[in-house]
mmCIF file of C-alpha atoms in Angstrom:
data_model
loop_
_atom_site.group_PDB
_atom_site.id
_atom_site.type_symbol
_atom_site.label_atom_id
_atom_site.label_comp_id
_atom_site.label_asym_id
_atom_site.label_seq_id
_atom_site.Cartn_x
_atom_site.Cartn_y
_atom_site.Cartn_z
ATOM 1 C CA SER A 465 -2.201 -45.966 -10.248
ATOM 2 C CA GLU A 466 -3.201 -42.512 -11.772
ATOM 3 C CA ALA A 467 -5.442 -44.695 -14.200
ATOM 4 C CA LYS A 468 -6.869 -46.491 -11.477
ATOM 5 C CA ALA A 469 -7.636 -43.416 -9.431
ATOM 6 C CA GLY A 470 -10.054 -42.063 -12.296
ATOM 7 C CA ARG A 471 -10.126 -38.437 -13.817
ATOM 8 C CA ALA A 472 -11.595 -36.799 -10.598
ATOM 9 C CA ASP A 473 -8.698 -36.756 -8.513
ATOM 10 C CA LEU A 474 -6.376 -35.371 -11.614
ATOM 11 C CA ILE A 475 -8.954 -32.470 -11.751
ATOM 12 C CA PHE A 476 -8.510 -31.640 -8.174
ATOM 13 C CA LEU A 477 -4.546 -31.683 -8.691
ATOM 14 C CA ILE A 478 -4.728 -29.594 -11.505
ATOM 15 C CA ARG A 479 -7.015 -27.181 -10.025
ATOM 16 C CA PHE A 480 -4.489 -26.992 -7.031
ATOM 17 C CA ARG A 481 -1.470 -26.607 -9.085
ATOM 18 C CA HIS A 482 -3.123 -23.848 -11.363
ATOM 19 C CA GLY A 483 -4.451 -21.861 -7.979
ATOM 20 C CA CYS A 484 -0.733 -21.730 -6.952
ATOM 21 C CA LEU A 485 0.381 -20.442 -10.020
ATOM 22 C CA LEU A 486 -2.062 -18.044 -10.461
ATOM 23 C CA ARG A 487 -1.319 -16.834 -6.893
ATOM 24 C CA ASN A 488 2.488 -16.702 -7.802
ATOM 25 C CA GLN A 489 1.616 -14.646 -10.747
ATOM 26 C CA ARG A 490 -0.663 -12.335 -8.879
ATOM 27 C CA CYS A 491 2.129 -11.707 -6.156
ATOM 28 C CA ILE A 492 4.641 -10.856 -8.842
ATOM 29 C CA LEU A 493 2.311 -8.438 -10.854
ATOM 30 C CA ALA A 494 1.352 -6.677 -7.718
ATOM 31 C CA TYR A 495 4.802 -6.153 -6.604
ATOM 32 C CA LEU A 496 6.229 -5.045 -10.028
ATOM 33 C CA TYR A 497 3.164 -2.600 -10.476
ATOM 34 C CA ASP A 498 3.800 -1.363 -6.999
ATOM 35 C CA ARG A 499 7.245 -0.695 -7.911
ATOM 36 C CA LEU A 500 6.226 1.240 -11.140
ATOM 37 C CA LEU A 501 3.839 3.393 -8.795
ATOM 38 C CA ARG A 502 6.877 4.513 -6.718
ATOM 39 C CA ILE A 503 9.065 5.173 -9.628
ATOM 40 C CA ARG A 504 6.235 7.515 -11.147
ATOM 41 C CA ALA A 505 6.035 9.287 -8.027
ATOM 42 C CA LEU A 506 9.964 9.874 -7.929
ATOM 43 C CA ARG A 507 9.244 11.672 -11.020
ATOM 44 C CA TRP A 508 6.843 14.225 -9.352
ATOM 45 C CA GLU A 509 8.653 14.318 -6.124
ATOM 46 C CA TYR A 510 12.442 14.220 -6.955
ATOM 47 C CA GLY A 511 12.867 15.370 -10.468
ATOM 48 C CA SER A 512 13.590 14.200 -14.011
ATOM 49 C CA VAL A 513 17.043 12.821 -12.994
ATOM 50 C CA LEU A 514 17.237 10.261 -10.641
ATOM 51 C CA PRO A 515 20.179 9.836 -8.236
ATOM 52 C CA SER A 516 22.340 7.052 -9.231
ATOM 53 C CA THR A 517 21.604 5.013 -6.080
ATOM 54 C CA VAL A 518 18.001 4.874 -6.930
ATOM 55 C CA GLN A 519 18.738 3.926 -10.587
ATOM 56 C CA PHE A 520 21.127 1.024 -9.560
ATOM 57 C CA HIS A 521 18.207 -0.765 -8.078
ATOM 58 C CA MET A 522 15.805 -0.441 -11.008
ATOM 59 C CA SER A 523 15.801 -2.805 -13.740
ATOM 60 C CA ALA A 524 16.437 -2.087 -17.260
ATOM 61 C CA GLU A 525 12.871 -1.969 -18.220
ATOM 62 C CA GLU A 526 11.887 0.225 -15.329
ATOM 63 C CA VAL A 527 14.341 2.568 -16.298
ATOM 64 C CA GLU A 528 12.924 2.312 -19.936
ATOM 65 C CA TRP A 529 9.504 3.056 -18.479
ATOM 66 C CA PHE A 530 10.764 6.107 -16.474
ATOM 67 C CA ASN A 531 11.979 7.676 -19.509
ATOM 68 C CA ARG A 532 9.079 7.000 -21.611
ATOM 69 C CA TYR A 533 6.877 8.594 -18.834
ATOM 70 C CA LYS A 534 8.929 11.504 -18.609
ATOM 71 C CA LYS A 535 8.897 12.050 -22.175
ATOM 72 C CA SER A 536 4.871 11.501 -22.038
ATOM 73 C CA LEU A 537 4.803 14.073 -19.255
ATOM 74 C CA ALA A 538 7.141 16.537 -20.962
ATOM 75 C CA THR A 539 5.129 16.434 -24.207
ATOM 76 C CA TYR A 540 1.829 16.849 -22.355
ATOM 77 C CA MET A 541 3.209 20.051 -20.316
ATOM 78 C CA ARG A 542 4.410 21.290 -23.518
ATOM 79 C CA SER A 543 0.903 21.196 -25.198
ATOM 80 C CA VAL A 544 -0.685 22.875 -22.178
ATOM 81 C CA GLY A 545 -0.437 26.630 -21.151
ATOM 82 C CA GLY A 546 0.264 28.468 -24.540
ATOM 83 C CA GLU A 547 3.839 29.046 -26.171
ATOM 84 C CA GLU A 548 6.284 28.003 -23.761
ATOM 85 C CA GLY A 549 4.158 25.058 -21.982
ATOM 86 C CA LEU A 550 3.634 24.655 -18.242
ATOM 87 C CA ASP A 551 5.825 22.902 -16.060
ATOM 88 C CA LEU A 552 3.191 21.035 -13.942
ATOM 89 C CA THR A 553 6.031 19.924 -11.381
ATOM 90 C CA GLN A 554 6.844 23.300 -10.388
ATOM 91 C CA ASP A 555 4.845 25.229 -7.434
ATOM 92 C CA MET A 556 3.369 22.202 -5.906
ATOM 93 C CA LYS A 557 2.217 24.255 -3.089
ATOM 94 C CA PRO A 558 0.800 27.711 -3.827
ATOM 95 C CA PRO A 559 3.773 30.065 -3.844
ATOM 96 C CA LYS A 560 3.490 33.186 -1.408
ATOM 97 C CA SER A 561 6.293 35.130 -2.694
ATOM 98 C CA LEU A 562 9.094 35.537 -5.691
ATOM 99 C CA TYR A 563 11.992 35.022 -3.481
ATOM 100 C CA ILE A 564 12.368 32.659 -0.624
ATOM 101 C CA GLU A 565 15.142 32.287 2.083
ATOM 102 C CA VAL A 566 16.990 28.936 1.898
ATOM 103 C CA ARG A 567 19.748 27.495 4.313
ATOM 104 C CA CYS A 568 22.112 25.196 2.693
ATOM 105 C CA LEU A 569 22.180 21.643 3.917
ATOM 106 C CA ARG A 570 25.223 20.134 2.238
ATOM 107 C CA ASP A 571 28.053 21.310 0.116
ATOM 108 C CA TYR A 572 26.760 21.583 -3.342
ATOM 109 C CA GLY A 573 29.122 23.844 -5.077
ATOM 110 C CA GLU A 574 28.492 26.744 -7.394
ATOM 111 C CA PHE A 575 25.055 27.698 -8.775
ATOM 112 C CA GLU A 576 24.353 30.329 -11.320
ATOM 113 C CA ILE A 577 21.228 32.477 -11.058
ATOM 114 C CA ASP A 578 19.455 34.329 -14.132
ATOM 115 C CA ASP A 579 21.233 37.582 -13.740
ATOM 116 C CA GLY A 580 24.589 35.390 -14.378
ATOM 117 C CA THR A 581 26.294 35.829 -10.790
ATOM 118 C CA THR A 582 27.001 32.745 -9.365
ATOM 119 C CA ILE A 583 26.425 31.629 -5.810
ATOM 120 C CA LEU A 584 28.398 29.306 -3.529
ATOM 121 C CA LEU A 585 26.461 26.684 -1.821
ATOM 122 C CA LYS A 586 28.312 25.577 1.111
ATOM 123 C CA LYS A 587 26.987 23.800 4.186
ATOM 124 C CA ASN A 588 24.898 26.127 6.566
ATOM 125 C CA SER A 589 25.066 29.219 4.395
ATOM 126 C CA GLN A 590 21.867 31.110 3.802
ATOM 127 C CA HIS A 591 20.703 32.980 0.617
ATOM 128 C CA PHE A 592 17.841 34.696 -0.538
ATOM 129 C CA LEU A 593 16.926 33.466 -4.103
ATOM 130 C CA PRO A 594 14.472 33.183 -6.652
ATOM 131 C CA ARG A 595 11.743 30.237 -5.831
ATOM 132 C CA TRP A 596 11.648 28.728 -9.102
ATOM 133 C CA LYS A 597 15.311 28.246 -9.187
ATOM 134 C CA CYS A 598 15.550 26.720 -5.741
ATOM 135 C CA GLU A 599 12.387 24.495 -5.765
ATOM 136 C CA GLN A 600 14.199 21.346 -7.264
ATOM 137 C CA LEU A 601 17.181 21.815 -5.075
ATOM 138 C CA ILE A 602 15.063 21.928 -1.953
ATOM 139 C CA ARG A 603 12.976 18.651 -2.951
ATOM 140 C CA GLN A 604 16.415 17.077 -3.588
ATOM 141 C CA GLY A 605 17.460 17.895 0.044
ATOM 142 C CA VAL A 606 20.335 19.924 -0.833
ATOM 143 C CA LEU A 607 18.462 23.179 0.428
ATOM 144 C CA GLU A 608 16.284 24.123 3.235
ATOM 145 C CA HIS A 609 13.208 26.370 2.891
ATOM 146 C CA ILE A 610 13.016 28.760 5.586
ATOM 147 C CA LEU A 611 10.115 30.804 6.615
ATOM 148 C CA SER A 612 10.314 34.081 8.221
ATOM 149 C CA MET B 275 7.081 9.474 -1.580
ATOM 150 C CA SER B 276 3.599 10.120 0.347
ATOM 151 C CA GLU B 277 2.478 12.898 -1.998
ATOM 152 C CA ALA B 278 2.713 11.408 -5.304
ATOM 153 C CA TYR B 279 2.619 7.517 -4.619
ATOM 154 C CA PHE B 280 -1.002 6.306 -4.794
ATOM 155 C CA PRO B 281 -1.058 2.399 -4.162
ATOM 156 C CA VAL B 282 -3.739 0.028 -5.030
ATOM 157 C CA GLY B 283 -6.228 0.062 -2.269
ATOM 158 C CA PRO B 284 -8.110 -3.024 -1.161
ATOM 159 C CA GLY B 285 -11.395 -3.925 -2.798
ATOM 160 C CA LEU B 286 -14.908 -3.090 -1.331
ATOM 161 C CA GLY B 287 -17.500 -5.760 -1.308
ATOM 162 C CA LEU B 288 -17.286 -9.202 -2.757
ATOM 163 C CA GLU B 289 -14.559 -8.661 -5.175
ATOM 164 C CA GLU B 290 -10.718 -8.305 -4.380
ATOM 165 C CA ASN B 291 -8.509 -5.674 -6.187
ATOM 166 C CA PHE B 292 -5.981 -7.919 -7.941
ATOM 167 C CA LEU B 293 -3.174 -5.717 -7.619
ATOM 168 C CA SER B 294 -3.905 -4.543 -4.152
ATOM 169 C CA LEU B 295 -1.170 -5.736 -1.883
ATOM 170 C CA ASP B 296 -3.598 -5.269 0.942
ATOM 171 C CA ASP B 297 -5.833 -7.769 -0.481
ATOM 172 C CA ILE B 298 -2.975 -10.222 -1.238
ATOM 173 C CA LEU B 299 -2.060 -10.179 2.412
ATOM 174 C CA MET B 300 -5.532 -10.485 3.489
ATOM 175 C CA SER B 301 -6.365 -13.728 1.274
ATOM 176 C CA GLN B 302 -3.351 -15.342 2.895
ATOM 177 C CA GLU B 303 -5.331 -15.588 6.062
ATOM 178 C CA LYS B 304 -6.523 -19.192 7.004
ATOM 179 C CA LEU B 305 -9.913 -20.619 6.807
ATOM 180 C CA PRO B 306 -10.738 -23.835 8.447
ATOM 181 C CA GLY B 307 -12.258 -26.549 5.780
ATOM 182 C CA ARG B 308 -12.752 -30.192 5.336
ATOM 183 C CA ALA B 309 -11.477 -32.400 2.471
ATOM 184 C CA GLU B 310 -14.646 -33.730 0.875
ATOM 185 C CA SER B 311 -12.638 -36.565 -0.992
ATOM 186 C CA THR B 312 -9.275 -38.186 -0.814
ATOM 187 C CA LEU B 313 -6.933 -35.776 -2.286
ATOM 188 C CA PRO B 314 -4.002 -37.454 -3.599
ATOM 189 C CA ARG B 315 -0.307 -36.604 -3.320
ATOM 190 C CA LEU B 316 -1.021 -33.377 -1.653
ATOM 191 C CA ALA B 317 -0.430 -34.065 1.942
ATOM 192 C CA PHE B 318 3.220 -32.677 1.734
ATOM 193 C CA ALA B 319 1.826 -29.429 0.232
ATOM 194 C CA LEU B 320 -0.918 -28.941 2.701
ATOM 195 C CA GLY B 321 1.217 -29.646 5.773
ATOM 196 C CA GLN B 322 0.247 -32.988 6.925
ATOM 197 C CA GLY B 323 1.957 -36.377 6.342
ATOM 198 C CA ALA B 324 5.553 -37.036 5.624
ATOM 199 C CA GLY B 325 6.379 -38.394 2.303
ATOM 200 C CA THR B 326 5.602 -36.371 -0.930
ATOM 201 C CA GLY B 327 3.064 -39.203 -2.086
ATOM 202 C CA ASP B 328 0.875 -39.205 0.787
ATOM 203 C CA ALA B 329 -2.804 -38.670 0.144
ATOM 204 C CA ILE B 330 -4.992 -36.665 2.605
ATOM 205 C CA PRO B 331 -7.799 -39.009 3.747
ATOM 206 C CA GLU B 332 -11.635 -37.934 2.948
ATOM 207 C CA GLY B 333 -13.081 -35.724 5.948
ATOM 208 C CA SER B 334 -9.682 -34.618 7.395
ATOM 209 C CA LYS B 335 -9.687 -31.006 8.737
ATOM 210 C CA LEU B 336 -7.427 -28.589 6.773
ATOM 211 C CA GLU B 337 -6.473 -25.039 7.548
ATOM 212 C CA ILE B 338 -6.153 -23.538 3.858
ATOM 213 C CA PRO B 339 -5.522 -19.879 3.024
ATOM 214 C CA LEU B 340 -8.351 -18.063 1.481
ATOM 215 C CA TRP B 341 -6.822 -17.620 -2.031
ATOM 216 C CA LEU B 342 -6.777 -21.623 -2.221
ATOM 217 C CA ALA B 343 -10.168 -22.016 -0.789
ATOM 218 C CA LYS B 344 -11.640 -19.735 -3.282
ATOM 219 C CA GLY B 345 -9.575 -21.583 -6.253
ATOM 220 C CA LEU B 346 -10.610 -25.324 -5.162
ATOM 221 C CA HIS B 347 -14.292 -24.353 -3.902
ATOM 222 C CA ASP B 348 -17.274 -24.895 -6.222
ATOM 223 C CA SER B 349 -21.005 -25.180 -5.427
ATOM 224 C CA LYS B 350 -21.218 -29.081 -5.626
ATOM 225 C CA ARG B 351 -18.544 -29.073 -2.927
ATOM 226 C CA ARG B 352 -16.553 -32.009 -4.530
ATOM 227 C CA ILE B 353 -13.104 -31.231 -3.278
ATOM 228 C CA ILE B 354 -13.171 -28.854 -0.440
ATOM 229 C CA SER B 355 -15.956 -27.648 1.863
ATOM 230 C CA VAL B 356 -15.314 -24.523 3.992
ATOM 231 C CA GLU B 357 -16.361 -23.578 7.481
ATOM 232 C CA LEU B 358 -16.712 -20.408 9.175
ATOM 233 C CA PRO B 359 -13.876 -19.205 11.335
ATOM 234 C CA LYS B 360 -15.107 -18.641 14.837
ATOM 235 C CA ILE B 361 -15.265 -14.850 14.649
ATOM 236 C CA TYR B 362 -18.101 -15.142 12.253
ATOM 237 C CA LYS B 363 -19.966 -17.628 14.080
ATOM 238 C CA GLU B 364 -22.949 -17.242 16.231
ATOM 239 C CA ALA B 365 -21.231 -16.955 19.296
ATOM 240 C CA TRP B 366 -19.130 -13.991 18.477
ATOM 241 C CA ARG B 367 -21.898 -12.396 16.446
ATOM 242 C CA THR B 368 -23.637 -12.140 19.835
ATOM 243 C CA VAL B 369 -20.728 -10.383 21.416
ATOM 244 C CA PHE B 370 -20.463 -8.082 18.430
ATOM 245 C CA SER B 371 -23.924 -7.097 18.724
ATOM 246 C CA ALA B 372 -23.691 -6.585 22.279
ATOM 247 C CA ASP B 373 -20.721 -4.135 22.241
ATOM 248 C CA ALA B 374 -18.512 -3.856 19.515
ATOM 249 C CA ASN B 375 -16.087 -1.348 20.907
ATOM 250 C CA VAL B 376 -14.472 -3.691 23.252
ATOM 251 C CA VAL B 377 -13.266 -6.379 20.965
ATOM 252 C CA ASP B 378 -9.718 -6.399 20.009
ATOM 253 C CA LEU B 379 -10.253 -6.737 16.116
ATOM 254 C CA HIS B 380 -6.434 -6.585 15.487
ATOM 255 C CA LYS B 381 -5.896 -9.882 17.571
ATOM 256 C CA MET B 382 -8.893 -11.695 15.827
ATOM 257 C CA GLY B 383 -7.326 -11.639 12.562
ATOM 258 C CA PRO B 384 -6.235 -8.241 11.478
ATOM 259 C CA TYR B 385 -8.538 -8.342 8.306
ATOM 260 C CA TYR B 386 -12.001 -8.785 9.946
ATOM 261 C CA TYR B 387 -13.874 -6.732 7.400
ATOM 262 C CA GLY B 388 -12.020 -7.705 4.402
ATOM 263 C CA PHE B 389 -12.009 -11.136 5.190
ATOM 264 C CA GLY B 390 -15.534 -11.326 6.403
ATOM 265 C CA SER B 391 -16.634 -9.783 2.903
ATOM 266 C CA GLN B 392 -14.606 -12.365 0.977
ATOM 267 C CA LEU B 393 -16.283 -15.322 3.138
ATOM 268 C CA LEU B 394 -19.456 -14.030 1.677
ATOM 269 C CA ASN B 395 -18.456 -15.435 -1.678
ATOM 270 C CA PHE B 396 -18.931 -18.969 -0.523
ATOM 271 C CA ASP B 397 -22.557 -20.519 0.010
ATOM 272 C CA ASN B 398 -23.456 -20.408 3.456
ATOM 273 C CA PRO B 399 -26.757 -20.161 5.028
ATOM 274 C CA GLU B 400 -25.723 -17.751 7.457
ATOM 275 C CA ASN B 401 -24.431 -15.044 5.054
ATOM 276 C CA PRO B 402 -27.186 -12.538 5.470
ATOM 277 C CA GLU B 403 -26.263 -12.486 9.441
ATOM 278 C CA ILE B 404 -22.513 -12.450 8.846
ATOM 279 C CA ALA B 405 -22.995 -9.487 6.248
ATOM 280 C CA GLN B 406 -25.367 -7.595 9.041
ATOM 281 C CA THR B 407 -22.870 -8.264 11.903
ATOM 282 C CA ILE B 408 -19.793 -6.843 9.826
ATOM 283 C CA LEU B 409 -21.835 -3.774 8.957
ATOM 284 C CA GLN B 410 -23.130 -3.003 12.439
ATOM 285 C CA THR B 411 -19.669 -3.687 14.040
ATOM 286 C CA PHE B 412 -18.241 -1.212 11.693
ATOM 287 C CA ILE B 413 -21.080 1.400 12.383
ATOM 288 C CA SER B 414 -20.746 1.249 16.088
ATOM 289 C CA ARG B 415 -17.064 1.509 16.034
ATOM 290 C CA PHE B 416 -16.524 4.192 13.589
ATOM 291 C CA ARG B 417 -17.582 6.854 15.848
ATOM 292 C CA ARG B 418 -14.775 6.380 18.205
ATOM 293 C CA ILE B 419 -12.011 5.893 15.507
ATOM 294 C CA MET B 420 -13.199 9.409 13.832
ATOM 295 C CA ASP B 421 -13.169 11.203 17.113
ATOM 296 C CA SER B 422 -10.000 9.766 18.395
ATOM 297 C CA SER B 423 -8.025 10.230 15.016
ATOM 298 C CA GLN B 424 -9.208 13.971 14.691
ATOM 299 C CA ASN B 425 -8.023 14.695 18.278
ATOM 300 C CA ALA B 426 -4.927 12.926 18.825
ATOM 301 C CA TYR B 427 -2.185 15.801 17.793
ATOM 302 C CA ASN B 428 1.563 15.109 18.278
ATOM 303 C CA GLU B 429 0.803 11.907 20.416
ATOM 304 C CA ASP B 430 1.721 8.442 20.709
ATOM 305 C CA THR B 431 -1.310 6.767 19.236
ATOM 306 C CA SER B 432 -0.190 3.255 19.574
ATOM 307 C CA ALA B 433 -2.755 2.690 22.370
ATOM 308 C CA LEU B 434 -5.455 3.914 20.194
ATOM 309 C CA VAL B 435 -4.750 1.760 17.184
ATOM 310 C CA ALA B 436 -3.947 -1.420 19.135
ATOM 311 C CA ARG B 437 -7.374 -2.877 18.824
ATOM 312 C CA LEU B 438 -8.159 -1.662 15.242
ATOM 313 C CA ASP B 439 -8.306 -4.046 12.118
ATOM 314 C CA GLU B 440 -6.371 -3.015 9.052
ATOM 315 C CA LEU B 441 -9.401 -1.338 7.392
ATOM 316 C CA GLU B 442 -9.738 0.906 10.531
ATOM 317 C CA ARG B 443 -6.268 1.620 10.921
ATOM 318 C CA ALA B 444 -6.320 3.130 7.403
ATOM 319 C CA LEU B 445 -9.004 5.162 8.233
ATOM 320 C CA PHE B 446 -7.145 6.388 11.374
ATOM 321 C CA ARG B 447 -4.159 7.258 9.396
ATOM 322 C CA ALA B 448 -6.591 9.388 7.148
ATOM 323 C CA GLY B 449 -7.959 11.227 9.839
ATOM 324 C CA GLN B 450 -4.610 12.018 11.235
ATOM 325 C CA LYS B 451 -3.227 13.146 7.861
ATOM 326 C CA GLY B 452 -6.122 15.574 7.758
ATOM 327 C CA LEU B 453 -5.428 16.868 11.341
ATOM 328 C CA ASN B 454 -1.697 17.184 10.740
ATOM 329 C CA ASP B 455 -2.291 19.008 7.531
ATOM 330 C CA PHE B 456 -4.783 21.253 9.052
ATOM 331 C CA GLN B 457 -2.363 22.188 11.836
ATOM 332 C CA CYS B 458 0.286 22.795 9.386
ATOM 333 C CA TRP B 459 -1.659 25.320 7.390
ATOM 334 C CA GLU B 460 -2.683 26.916 10.506
ATOM 335 C CA LYS B 461 0.740 27.478 11.363
ATOM 336 C CA GLY B 462 1.628 28.914 8.142
ATOM 337 C CA GLN B 463 3.649 26.077 7.064
ATOM 338 C CA ALA B 464 1.667 25.091 4.069
ATOM 339 C CA SER B 465 3.727 26.919 1.466
ATOM 340 C CA GLN B 466 6.871 25.665 2.638
ATOM 341 C CA ILE B 467 8.473 23.525 0.262
ATOM 342 C CA THR B 468 9.846 20.312 1.485
ATOM 343 C CA ALA B 469 12.162 17.612 0.366
ATOM 344 C CA SER B 470 10.772 14.491 -0.947
ATOM 345 C CA SER B 471 10.390 11.741 1.718
ATOM 346 C CA LEU B 472 12.529 9.513 -0.395
ATOM 347 C CA VAL B 473 15.458 11.945 -0.115
ATOM 348 C CA GLN B 474 14.966 11.957 3.673
ATOM 349 C CA ASN B 475 15.482 8.190 3.889
ATOM 350 C CA TYR B 476 18.528 8.343 2.292
ATOM 351 C CA GLY B 477 20.341 10.173 5.243
ATOM 352 C CA LYS B 478 18.891 7.538 7.422
ATOM 353 C CA ARG B 479 19.720 4.676 5.397
ATOM 354 C CA LYS B 480 22.713 4.424 3.442
ATOM 355 C CA PHE B 481 22.504 1.784 0.421
ATOM 356 C CA THR B 482 24.986 -0.832 0.799
ATOM 357 C CA ASP B 483 27.183 -1.611 -1.890
ATOM 358 C CA MET B 484 26.248 -4.715 -3.729
ATOM 359 C CA ASP B 485 28.765 -7.303 -5.480
ATOM 360 C CA GLY B 486 28.244 -7.575 -9.329
#
């Protein structure tokens, strides 16, 4: 019956099926791309080591992509700003002081600062610490920045 | 996740953004149309007829999503011809020109502007009027959106956004964000380092263990 129906009908069917395939392809690509955008945001908002709960949900290719992005970013940061490079992920908001007041939100354990002393970070303890050491812990939700 | 995550936005004008999730949702909206010739074996796929072998007879009315209409449409109209949904037609156009502020654009298909822009892709003698109406509607509604988004601080805004379509809601959210950021700066909280919003979600939602 296909032979009797003639070519015009087949063209229609082919276009229909092709349209559906393209639609599926578009949806999949947009989804995967959006995931990559979120993973990229994680590098800036959370840090270079992702928590295991997040990594659990990433595919192997996404982990690979994240590692390569991290490396690209690190190479770039090293090339900018002279000898030691410039950490662009620090000081995302303009700093007002060298030391800040922080409160611990959950038990973290021991934390060593530059002059060699260790601080025990227990839940609800408050400390006055250098900004650059705490920034990552604040972003990860371990510490809370308190404004005076 | 809000500071460093920049999703692909919807396209402006006649072209959609391929990777935009908003555009994908928008192009799923349905459009009335008519089959121009017998369409074999597709009754099942398009929601009519019981068996997989049924054909759609010529001239029958169909409701198809925009992406399919765009794919099957050609200027000679051999397969499908599309009609305008009612809110882009003459009757509703006069309502919009009378007073655009009272219309509930969310109910009328939540993508009035985006979908309307895509409709201009199909040859239709009314296209210039449709384009004009969409533009004028936006102009007359914009003032109210801008005012309400800039003045509703720390309030429940659901009443304000209920009648806005998706484009207008995005504008409203942008206005609110500007307002909130400004207030935060005024309170001196602009230099406070905050946890990333992803981390804040961890506390609220424990990831369940998965098998395997």
